[in-house]
Coordinates of C-alpha atoms in Angstrom, one line a residue:
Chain F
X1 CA -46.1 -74.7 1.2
X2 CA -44.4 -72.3 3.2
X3 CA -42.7 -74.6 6.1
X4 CA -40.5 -78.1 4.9
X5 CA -42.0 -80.3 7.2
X6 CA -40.1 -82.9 6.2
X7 CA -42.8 -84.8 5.4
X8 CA -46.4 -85.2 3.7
X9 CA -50.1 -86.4 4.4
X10 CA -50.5 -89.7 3.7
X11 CA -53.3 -90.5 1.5
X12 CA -56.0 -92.7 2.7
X13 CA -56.2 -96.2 1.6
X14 CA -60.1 -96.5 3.2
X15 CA -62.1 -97.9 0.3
X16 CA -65.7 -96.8 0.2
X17 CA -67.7 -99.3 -1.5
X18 CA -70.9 -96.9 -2.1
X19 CA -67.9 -95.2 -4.6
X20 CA -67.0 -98.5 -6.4
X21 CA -68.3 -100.0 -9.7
X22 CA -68.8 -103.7 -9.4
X23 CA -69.8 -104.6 -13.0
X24 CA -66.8 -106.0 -14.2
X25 CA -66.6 -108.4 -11.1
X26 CA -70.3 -109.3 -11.8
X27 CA -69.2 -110.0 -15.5
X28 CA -66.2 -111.7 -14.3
X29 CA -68.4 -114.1 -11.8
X30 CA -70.8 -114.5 -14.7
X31 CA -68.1 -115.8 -16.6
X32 CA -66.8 -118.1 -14.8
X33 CA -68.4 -119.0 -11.5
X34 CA -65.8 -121.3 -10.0
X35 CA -64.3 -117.8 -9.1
X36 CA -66.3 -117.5 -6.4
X37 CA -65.0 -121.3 -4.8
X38 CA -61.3 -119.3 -4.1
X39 CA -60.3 -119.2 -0.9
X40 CA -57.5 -117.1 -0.9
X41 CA -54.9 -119.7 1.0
X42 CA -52.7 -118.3 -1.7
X43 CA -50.8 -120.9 -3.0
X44 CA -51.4 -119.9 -6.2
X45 CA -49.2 -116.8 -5.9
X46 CA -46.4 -119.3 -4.1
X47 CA -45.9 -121.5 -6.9
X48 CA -46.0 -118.6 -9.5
X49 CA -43.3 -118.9 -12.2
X50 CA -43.8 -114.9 -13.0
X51 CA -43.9 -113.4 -9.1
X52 CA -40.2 -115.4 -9.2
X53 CA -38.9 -112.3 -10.9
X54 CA -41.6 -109.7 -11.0
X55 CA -44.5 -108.1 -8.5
X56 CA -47.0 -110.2 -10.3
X57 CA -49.6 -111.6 -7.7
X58 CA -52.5 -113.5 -8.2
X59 CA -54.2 -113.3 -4.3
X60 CA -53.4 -109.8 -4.5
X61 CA -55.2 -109.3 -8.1
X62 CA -58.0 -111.5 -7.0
X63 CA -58.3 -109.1 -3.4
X64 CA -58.2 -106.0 -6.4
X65 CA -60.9 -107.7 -8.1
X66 CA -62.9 -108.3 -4.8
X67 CA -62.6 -104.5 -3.5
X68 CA -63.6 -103.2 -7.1
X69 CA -60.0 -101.6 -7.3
X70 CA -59.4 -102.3 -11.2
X71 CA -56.8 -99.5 -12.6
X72 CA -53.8 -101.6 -12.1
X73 CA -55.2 -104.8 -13.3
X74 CA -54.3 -104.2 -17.1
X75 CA -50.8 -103.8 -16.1
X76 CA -50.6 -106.9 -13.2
X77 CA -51.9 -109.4 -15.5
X78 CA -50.1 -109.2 -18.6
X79 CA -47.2 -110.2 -16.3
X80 CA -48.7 -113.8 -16.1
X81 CA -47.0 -116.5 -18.0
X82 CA -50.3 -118.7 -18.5
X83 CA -47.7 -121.7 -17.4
X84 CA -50.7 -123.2 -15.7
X85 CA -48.1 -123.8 -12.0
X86 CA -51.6 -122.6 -10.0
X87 CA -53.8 -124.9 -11.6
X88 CA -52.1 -127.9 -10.2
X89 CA -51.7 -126.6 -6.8
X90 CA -55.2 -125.1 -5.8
X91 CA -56.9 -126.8 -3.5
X92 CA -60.3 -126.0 -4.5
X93 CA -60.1 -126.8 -8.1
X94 CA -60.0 -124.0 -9.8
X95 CA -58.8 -123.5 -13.3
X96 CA -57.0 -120.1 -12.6
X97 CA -55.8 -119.9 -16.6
X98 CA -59.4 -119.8 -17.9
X99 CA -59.6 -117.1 -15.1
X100 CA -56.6 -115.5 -16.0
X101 CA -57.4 -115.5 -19.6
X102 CA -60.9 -114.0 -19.1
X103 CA -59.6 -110.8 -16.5
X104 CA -57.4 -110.1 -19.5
X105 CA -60.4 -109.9 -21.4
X106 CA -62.6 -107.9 -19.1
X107 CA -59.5 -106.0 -17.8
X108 CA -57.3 -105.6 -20.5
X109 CA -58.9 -105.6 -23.8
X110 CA -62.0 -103.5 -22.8
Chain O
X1 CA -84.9 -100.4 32.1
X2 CA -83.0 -98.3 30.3
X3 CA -81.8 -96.9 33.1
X4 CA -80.4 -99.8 34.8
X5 CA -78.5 -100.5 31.8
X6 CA -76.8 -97.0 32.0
X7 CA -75.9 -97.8 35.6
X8 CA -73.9 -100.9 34.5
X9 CA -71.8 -98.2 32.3
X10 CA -71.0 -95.9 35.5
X11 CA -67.9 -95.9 37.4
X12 CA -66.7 -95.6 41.2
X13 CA -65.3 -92.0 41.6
X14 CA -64.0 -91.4 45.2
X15 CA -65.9 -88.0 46.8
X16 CA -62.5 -86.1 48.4
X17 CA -58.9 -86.4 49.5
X18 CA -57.3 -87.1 45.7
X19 CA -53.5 -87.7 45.4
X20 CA -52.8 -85.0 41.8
X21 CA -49.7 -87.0 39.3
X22 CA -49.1 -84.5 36.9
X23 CA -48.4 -85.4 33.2
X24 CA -45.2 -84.7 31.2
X25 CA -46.5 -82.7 28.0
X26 CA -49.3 -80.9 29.2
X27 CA -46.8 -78.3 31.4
X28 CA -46.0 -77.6 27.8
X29 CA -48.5 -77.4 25.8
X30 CA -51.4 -76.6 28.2
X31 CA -49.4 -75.1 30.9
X32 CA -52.4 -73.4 32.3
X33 CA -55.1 -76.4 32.4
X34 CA -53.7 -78.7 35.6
X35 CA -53.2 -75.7 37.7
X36 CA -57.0 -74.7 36.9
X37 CA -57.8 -78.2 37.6
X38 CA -56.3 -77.6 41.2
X39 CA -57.9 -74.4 41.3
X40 CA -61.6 -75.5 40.6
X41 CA -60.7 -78.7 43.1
X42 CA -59.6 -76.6 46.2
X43 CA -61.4 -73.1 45.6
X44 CA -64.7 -74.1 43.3
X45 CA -65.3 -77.4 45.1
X46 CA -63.4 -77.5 48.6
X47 CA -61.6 -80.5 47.8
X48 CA -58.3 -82.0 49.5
X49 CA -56.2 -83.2 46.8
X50 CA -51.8 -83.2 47.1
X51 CA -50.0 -81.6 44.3
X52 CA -46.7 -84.3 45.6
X53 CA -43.3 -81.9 44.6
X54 CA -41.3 -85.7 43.9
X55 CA -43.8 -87.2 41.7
X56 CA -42.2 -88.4 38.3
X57 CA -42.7 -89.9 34.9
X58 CA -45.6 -93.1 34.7
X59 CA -42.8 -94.4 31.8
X60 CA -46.1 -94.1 29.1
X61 CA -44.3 -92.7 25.9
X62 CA -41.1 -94.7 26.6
X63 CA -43.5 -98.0 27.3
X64 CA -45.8 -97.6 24.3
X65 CA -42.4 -97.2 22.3
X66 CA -40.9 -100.3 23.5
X67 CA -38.0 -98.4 25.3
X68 CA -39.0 -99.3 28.9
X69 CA -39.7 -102.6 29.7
X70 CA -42.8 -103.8 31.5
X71 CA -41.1 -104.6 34.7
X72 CA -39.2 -100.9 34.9
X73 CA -42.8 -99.5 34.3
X74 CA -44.4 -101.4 37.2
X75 CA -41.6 -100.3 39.0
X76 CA -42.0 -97.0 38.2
X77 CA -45.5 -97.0 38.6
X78 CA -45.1 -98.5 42.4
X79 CA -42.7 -95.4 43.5
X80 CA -45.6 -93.2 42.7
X81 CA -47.7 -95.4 44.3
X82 CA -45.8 -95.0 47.5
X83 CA -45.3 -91.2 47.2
X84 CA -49.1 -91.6 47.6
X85 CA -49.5 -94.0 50.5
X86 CA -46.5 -92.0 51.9
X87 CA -48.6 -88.7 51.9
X88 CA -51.6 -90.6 53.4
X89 CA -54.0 -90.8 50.3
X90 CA -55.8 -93.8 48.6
X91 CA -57.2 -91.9 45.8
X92 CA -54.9 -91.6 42.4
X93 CA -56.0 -88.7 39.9
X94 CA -53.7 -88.9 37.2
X95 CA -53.5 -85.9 34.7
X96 CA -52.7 -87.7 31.9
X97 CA -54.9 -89.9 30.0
X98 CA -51.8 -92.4 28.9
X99 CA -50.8 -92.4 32.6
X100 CA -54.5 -93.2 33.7
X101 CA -54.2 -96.2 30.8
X102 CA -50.5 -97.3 32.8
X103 CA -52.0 -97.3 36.0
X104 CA -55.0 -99.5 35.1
X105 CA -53.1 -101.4 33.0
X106 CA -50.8 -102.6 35.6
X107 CA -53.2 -102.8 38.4
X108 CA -55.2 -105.1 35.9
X109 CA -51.6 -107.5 35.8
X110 CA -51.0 -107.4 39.4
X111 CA -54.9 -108.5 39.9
X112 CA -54.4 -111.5 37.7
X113 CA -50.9 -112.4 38.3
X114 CA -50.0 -111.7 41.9
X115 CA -46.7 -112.9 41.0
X116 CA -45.9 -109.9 39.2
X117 CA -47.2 -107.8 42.4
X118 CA -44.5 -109.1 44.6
X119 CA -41.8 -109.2 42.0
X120 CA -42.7 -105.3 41.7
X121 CA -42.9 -104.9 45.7
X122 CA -39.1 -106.5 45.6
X123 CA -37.9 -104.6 42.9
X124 CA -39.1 -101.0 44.4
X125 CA -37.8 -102.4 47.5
X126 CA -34.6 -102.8 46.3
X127 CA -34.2 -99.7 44.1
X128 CA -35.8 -97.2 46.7
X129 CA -36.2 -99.1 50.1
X130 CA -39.8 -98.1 49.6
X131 CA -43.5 -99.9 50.1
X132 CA -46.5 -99.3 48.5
X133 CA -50.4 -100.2 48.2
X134 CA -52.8 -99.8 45.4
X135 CA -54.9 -97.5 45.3
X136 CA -58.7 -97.5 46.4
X137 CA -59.8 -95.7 44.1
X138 CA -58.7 -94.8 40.1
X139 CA -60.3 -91.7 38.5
X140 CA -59.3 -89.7 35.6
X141 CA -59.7 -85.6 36.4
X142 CA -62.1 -85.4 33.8
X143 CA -64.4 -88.0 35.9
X144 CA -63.8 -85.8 38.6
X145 CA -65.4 -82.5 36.8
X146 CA -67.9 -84.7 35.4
X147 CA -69.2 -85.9 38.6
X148 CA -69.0 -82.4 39.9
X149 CA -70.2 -80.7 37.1
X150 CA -73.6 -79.7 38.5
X151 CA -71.8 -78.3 41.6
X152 CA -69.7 -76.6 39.2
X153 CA -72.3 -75.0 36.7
X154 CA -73.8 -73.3 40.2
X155 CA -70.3 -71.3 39.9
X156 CA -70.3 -70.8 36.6
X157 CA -70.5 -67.2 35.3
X158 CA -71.0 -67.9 31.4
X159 CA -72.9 -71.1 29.6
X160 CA -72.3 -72.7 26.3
X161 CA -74.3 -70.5 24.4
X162 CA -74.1 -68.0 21.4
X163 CA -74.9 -65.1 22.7
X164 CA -75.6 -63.9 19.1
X165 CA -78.3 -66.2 18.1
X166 CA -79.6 -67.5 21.8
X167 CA -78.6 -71.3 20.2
X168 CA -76.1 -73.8 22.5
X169 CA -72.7 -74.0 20.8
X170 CA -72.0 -77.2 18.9
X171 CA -69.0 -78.4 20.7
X172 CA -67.0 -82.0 19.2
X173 CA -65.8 -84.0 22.3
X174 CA -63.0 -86.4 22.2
X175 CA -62.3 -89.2 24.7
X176 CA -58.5 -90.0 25.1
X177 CA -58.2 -93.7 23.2
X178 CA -56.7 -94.8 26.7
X179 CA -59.3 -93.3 28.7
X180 CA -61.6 -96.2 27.8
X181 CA -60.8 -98.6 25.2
X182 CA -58.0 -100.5 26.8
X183 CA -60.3 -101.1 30.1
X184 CA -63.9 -100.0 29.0
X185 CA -65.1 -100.4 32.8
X186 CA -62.8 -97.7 33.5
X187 CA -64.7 -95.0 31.8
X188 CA -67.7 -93.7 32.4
X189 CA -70.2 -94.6 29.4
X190 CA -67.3 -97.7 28.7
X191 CA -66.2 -97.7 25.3
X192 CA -68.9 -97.8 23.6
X193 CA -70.8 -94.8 24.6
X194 CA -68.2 -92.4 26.8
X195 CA -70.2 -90.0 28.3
X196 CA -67.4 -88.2 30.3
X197 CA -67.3 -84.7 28.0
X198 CA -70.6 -84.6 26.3
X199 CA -72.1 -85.0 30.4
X200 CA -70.0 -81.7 31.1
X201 CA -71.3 -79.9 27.9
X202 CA -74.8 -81.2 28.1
X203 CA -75.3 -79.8 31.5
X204 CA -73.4 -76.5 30.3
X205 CA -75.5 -75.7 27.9
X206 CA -73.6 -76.9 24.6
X207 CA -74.5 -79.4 22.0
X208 CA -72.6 -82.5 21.5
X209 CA -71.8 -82.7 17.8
X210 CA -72.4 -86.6 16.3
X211 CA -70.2 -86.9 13.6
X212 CA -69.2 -90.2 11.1
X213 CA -65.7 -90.3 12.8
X214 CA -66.4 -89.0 16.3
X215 CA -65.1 -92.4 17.7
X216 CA -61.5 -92.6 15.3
X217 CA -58.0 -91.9 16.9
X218 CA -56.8 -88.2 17.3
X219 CA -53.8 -89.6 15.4
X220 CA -51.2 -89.3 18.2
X221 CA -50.7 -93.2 18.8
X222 CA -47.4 -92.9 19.4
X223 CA -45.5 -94.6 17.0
X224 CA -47.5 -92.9 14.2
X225 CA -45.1 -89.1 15.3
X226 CA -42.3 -90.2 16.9
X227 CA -40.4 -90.7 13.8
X228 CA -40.6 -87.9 11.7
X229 CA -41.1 -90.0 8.8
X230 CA -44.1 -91.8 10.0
X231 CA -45.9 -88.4 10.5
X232 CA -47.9 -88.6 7.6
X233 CA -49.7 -91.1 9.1
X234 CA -50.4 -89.0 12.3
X235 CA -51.7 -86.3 10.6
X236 CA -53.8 -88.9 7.8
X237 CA -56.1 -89.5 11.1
X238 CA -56.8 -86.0 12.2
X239 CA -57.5 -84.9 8.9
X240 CA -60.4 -87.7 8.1
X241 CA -61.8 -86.5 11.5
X242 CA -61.4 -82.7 10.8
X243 CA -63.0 -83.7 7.3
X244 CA -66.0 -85.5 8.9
X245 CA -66.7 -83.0 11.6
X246 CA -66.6 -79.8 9.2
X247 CA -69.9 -80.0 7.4
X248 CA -71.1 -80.0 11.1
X249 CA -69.9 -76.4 11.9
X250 CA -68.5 -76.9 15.3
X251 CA -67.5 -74.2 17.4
X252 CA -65.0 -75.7 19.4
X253 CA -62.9 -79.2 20.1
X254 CA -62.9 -80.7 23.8
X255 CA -60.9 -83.3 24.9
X256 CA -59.3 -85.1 27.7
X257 CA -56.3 -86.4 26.8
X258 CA -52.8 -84.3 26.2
X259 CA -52.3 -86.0 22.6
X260 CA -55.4 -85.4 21.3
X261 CA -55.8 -81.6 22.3
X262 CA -52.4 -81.0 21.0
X263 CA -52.5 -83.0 17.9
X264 CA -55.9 -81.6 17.1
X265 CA -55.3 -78.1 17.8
X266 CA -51.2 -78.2 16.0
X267 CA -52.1 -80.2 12.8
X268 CA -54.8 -78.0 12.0
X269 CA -51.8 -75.2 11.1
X270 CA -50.2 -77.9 9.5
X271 CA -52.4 -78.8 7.4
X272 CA -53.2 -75.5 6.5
X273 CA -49.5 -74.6 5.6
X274 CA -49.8 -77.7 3.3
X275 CA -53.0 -77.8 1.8
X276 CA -54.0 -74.5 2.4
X277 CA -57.0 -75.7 4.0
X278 CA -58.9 -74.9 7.3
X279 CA -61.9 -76.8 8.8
X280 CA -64.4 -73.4 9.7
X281 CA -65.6 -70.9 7.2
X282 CA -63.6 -67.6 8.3
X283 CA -60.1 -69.5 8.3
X284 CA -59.5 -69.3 11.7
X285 CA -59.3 -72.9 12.7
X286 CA -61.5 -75.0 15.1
X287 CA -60.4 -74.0 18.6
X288 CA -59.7 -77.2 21.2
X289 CA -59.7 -76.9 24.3
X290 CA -58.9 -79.0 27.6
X291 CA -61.6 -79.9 29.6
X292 CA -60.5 -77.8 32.4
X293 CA -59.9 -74.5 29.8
X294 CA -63.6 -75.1 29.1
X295 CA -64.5 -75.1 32.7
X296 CA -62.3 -72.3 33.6
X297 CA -63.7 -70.2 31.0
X298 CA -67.1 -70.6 31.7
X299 CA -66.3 -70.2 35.8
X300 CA -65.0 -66.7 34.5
X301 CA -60.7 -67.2 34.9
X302 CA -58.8 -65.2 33.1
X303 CA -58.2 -67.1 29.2
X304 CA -54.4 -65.9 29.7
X305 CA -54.1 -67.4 33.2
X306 CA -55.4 -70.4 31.3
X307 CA -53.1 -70.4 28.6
X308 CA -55.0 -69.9 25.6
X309 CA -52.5 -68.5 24.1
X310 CA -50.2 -70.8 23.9
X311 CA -52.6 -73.1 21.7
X312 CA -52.0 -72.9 17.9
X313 CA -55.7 -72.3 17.1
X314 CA -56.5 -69.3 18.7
X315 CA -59.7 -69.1 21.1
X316 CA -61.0 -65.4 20.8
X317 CA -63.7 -65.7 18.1
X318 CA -65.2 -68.5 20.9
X319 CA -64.5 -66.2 23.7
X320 CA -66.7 -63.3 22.0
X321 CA -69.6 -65.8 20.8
X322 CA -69.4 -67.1 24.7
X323 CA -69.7 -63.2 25.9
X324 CA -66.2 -63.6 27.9
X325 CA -64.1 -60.4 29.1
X326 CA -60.9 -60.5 28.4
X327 CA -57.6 -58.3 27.8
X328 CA -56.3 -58.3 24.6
X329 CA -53.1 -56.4 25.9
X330 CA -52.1 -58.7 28.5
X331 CA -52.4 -62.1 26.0
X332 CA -48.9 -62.2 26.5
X333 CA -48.1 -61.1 29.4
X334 CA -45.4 -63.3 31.3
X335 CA -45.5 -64.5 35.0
X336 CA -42.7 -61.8 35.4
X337 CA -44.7 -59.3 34.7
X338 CA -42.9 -58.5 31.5
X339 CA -44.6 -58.6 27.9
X340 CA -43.1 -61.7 26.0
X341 CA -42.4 -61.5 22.4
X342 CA -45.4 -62.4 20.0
X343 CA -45.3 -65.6 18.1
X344 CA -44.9 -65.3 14.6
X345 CA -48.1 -65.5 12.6
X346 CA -48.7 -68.6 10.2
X347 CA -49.0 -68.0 6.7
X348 CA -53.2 -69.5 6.5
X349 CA -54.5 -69.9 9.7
X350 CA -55.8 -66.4 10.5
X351 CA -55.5 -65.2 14.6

């Protein structure tokens, strides 16, 4: 670049969906349905022990999940404590450390 | 049937005596393009429209940037009304497509809150000792050269055509966001299907181009440039446009509203200092044009009168596919007579 323009082109954050791989949210759903039942209110992510002292954010990993955006997922969720906190608040019931647990699986491990 | 829907999407255009508000950027950028709008008005068409010497600012950058509050801009906005009852006219043209979304935008708040109206009326009153009335009639100038463009192509000395392959040029139109989004019954077409440019190059010959993003922002938005910081995200916009119209081929740009011409037309040499990147397949750019460039080219004025050179993109290739004459020697040729120095040539973008 010939000319400091002092700054750059910001890179789109559009997310096409015809480009995105579902599978592992399909697997994820598969194994464990209640999944679906969220809600995103978010209170999970409120009463998180980890997101006191780093990014980590459940809604936000779950919105990841949704929009088949996976390549920081591996990273996120090993920053979860499995303290259970977002079990007890949900409103809809759902055991988020089985949830957890099984991302890290798909996620993580694979 | 189908017709009497369209009718619904038509809007009242007054036939003659126009009061002319000039913009703020387009003396700079387009300086050429309002003075060929009076032109075509008073020699093409035998119109009666004022060119007011004290006309000012509509407030739109400052108001869309949260520096002038709502009140000053009604204010504002009544002074010019009263330079306009003053001269004895009842029908506002604005230039601008910002100040065309102002004035509707506060007629719309006097309409439904009459309050405001005489809080205004007391407030110009006080400031400027003056009175004023709304006007009878809004139009935009492009309505104006839509509604005469028939009349108009009877004039014209060139059409939209390739004269190297006999086909009509593919030409991208974009409508001004405040042209007909923030009061769709403004515009002709509304918001959902403006008609205003593709009317003009339909009946001159052209092609309208249908592209995936033909509908997004230009990218001038306001807040998105005014900080140089933020200009990433200006130039984000035009780029997924440019990107969507290329595998189109388009000849040329056309739009109707100062911020999208020049954002279009500048950020295509920016991007191409950056990226190295240009949207046609010689490297010359996409020309854009102003409405009233298009319609003084094809009614035969002179491209220099019309300030084609002052646009980043330059507009010969589309001249000489067109079939216009023109003078290469007098491209810069000042008012004075005098030849100005030539601009210095970007590194990509071929001229």
């Amino acid at each position: 670049m010939s000319v400091n323009f002092g700054y750059s082109i910001a890179p789109t954050r559009a997310i096409n969906y015809d480009n995105c791989d579902f599978s592992k949210l399909h697997e994820l759903e598969q194994a464990v349905p209640s999944f679906k039942r969220c809600i995103n209110c978010g209170a999970c992510t409120a009463t998180c022990s980890a997101q006191q002292f780093t990014s980590f954010n459940i809604r936000k990993i779950k919105t990841l999940c949704m929009d088949g955006q996976y390549e920081s997922l591996g990273k996120e969720l090993k920053k979860c404590m499995l303290c259970g906190k977002c079990t007890l608040v949900c409103p809809r019931g759902l055991a988020l450390r089985p949830i957890i647990m099984t991302m890290r699986k798909i996620f993580v491990t694979k | 049937m189908t017709k009497r829907y369209w009718n619904a999407y038509q809007k009242e255009i007054a036939e003659d005596h126009y009061f002319y508000e000039r913009s703020c950027i387009r003396q700079t950028f387009f300086p050429g393009s309002e003075a060929a709008f009076l032109r075509i008005m008073r020699e093409e068409l035998h119109k009666d429209i004022k060119d007011e010497a004290n006309q000012h600012t509509c407030t739109g950058i400052g108001y869309h940037s949260d520096i002038v509050p709502l009140e000053t801009t009604m204010t504002v906005v009544a002074r010019l009304f009263s330079l306009m009852q003053e001269d004895g006219y009842t029908n506002y043209v604005p230039s601008c497509v910002t100040s065309f979304g102002i004035f509707s935008e506060m007629i719309d708040i006097w309409e439904h809150q009459p309050e405001m109206l005489e809080k205004t009326r007391e407030n110009l009153y006080k400031a400027t000792g003056r009175e004023f009335a709304i006007p009878s009639n809004l139009a935009h100038p492009s309505d104006i050269i839509y509604k005469f463009r028939e009349e108009l192509k009877k004039n014209m000395k060139y059409q939209l055509v390739n004269r190297f392959t006999g086909k009509p040029l593919r030409v991208v139109e974009h409508v001004g966001c405040h042209y007909a989004k923030i009061f769709p019954e403004r515009g002709i077409g509304n918001a959902e299907f403006p008609y205003v440019l593709a009317g003009m190059i339909e009946s001159w010959g052209g092609e309208v181009v249908d592209y995936p993003e033909r509908r997004h922002c230009c990218g001038f938005g306001f807040r998105h440039y005014l900080l140089q910081e933020n200009r990433g995200y200006s130039i984000a916009n035009s780029k997924k446009k440019f990107e969507s119209m290329e595998p189109y081929e388009p000849d040329f740009i056309v739009c109707n509203c100062p911020g999208c011409t020049m954002f279009m037309d500048k950020w295509q040499y920016t991007i191409a200092e950056m990226e190295n990147k240009t949207y046609d397949k010689e490297g010359y750019g996409i020309p854009v044009l102003t409405y009233e460039e298009m319609a003084g080219l094809l009614l035969g004025y002179d491209p220099w009168e019309l300030g084609l050179q002052i646009h980043q993109v330059q507009a010969e290739n589309l001249m000489n596919k067109i079939g216009i004459k023109y003078n290469p020697d007098e491209k810069y040729r000042g008012v004075n007579g005098k030849i100005l120095p030539k601009p210095e040539r970007p590194s990509v973008l071929k001229q």
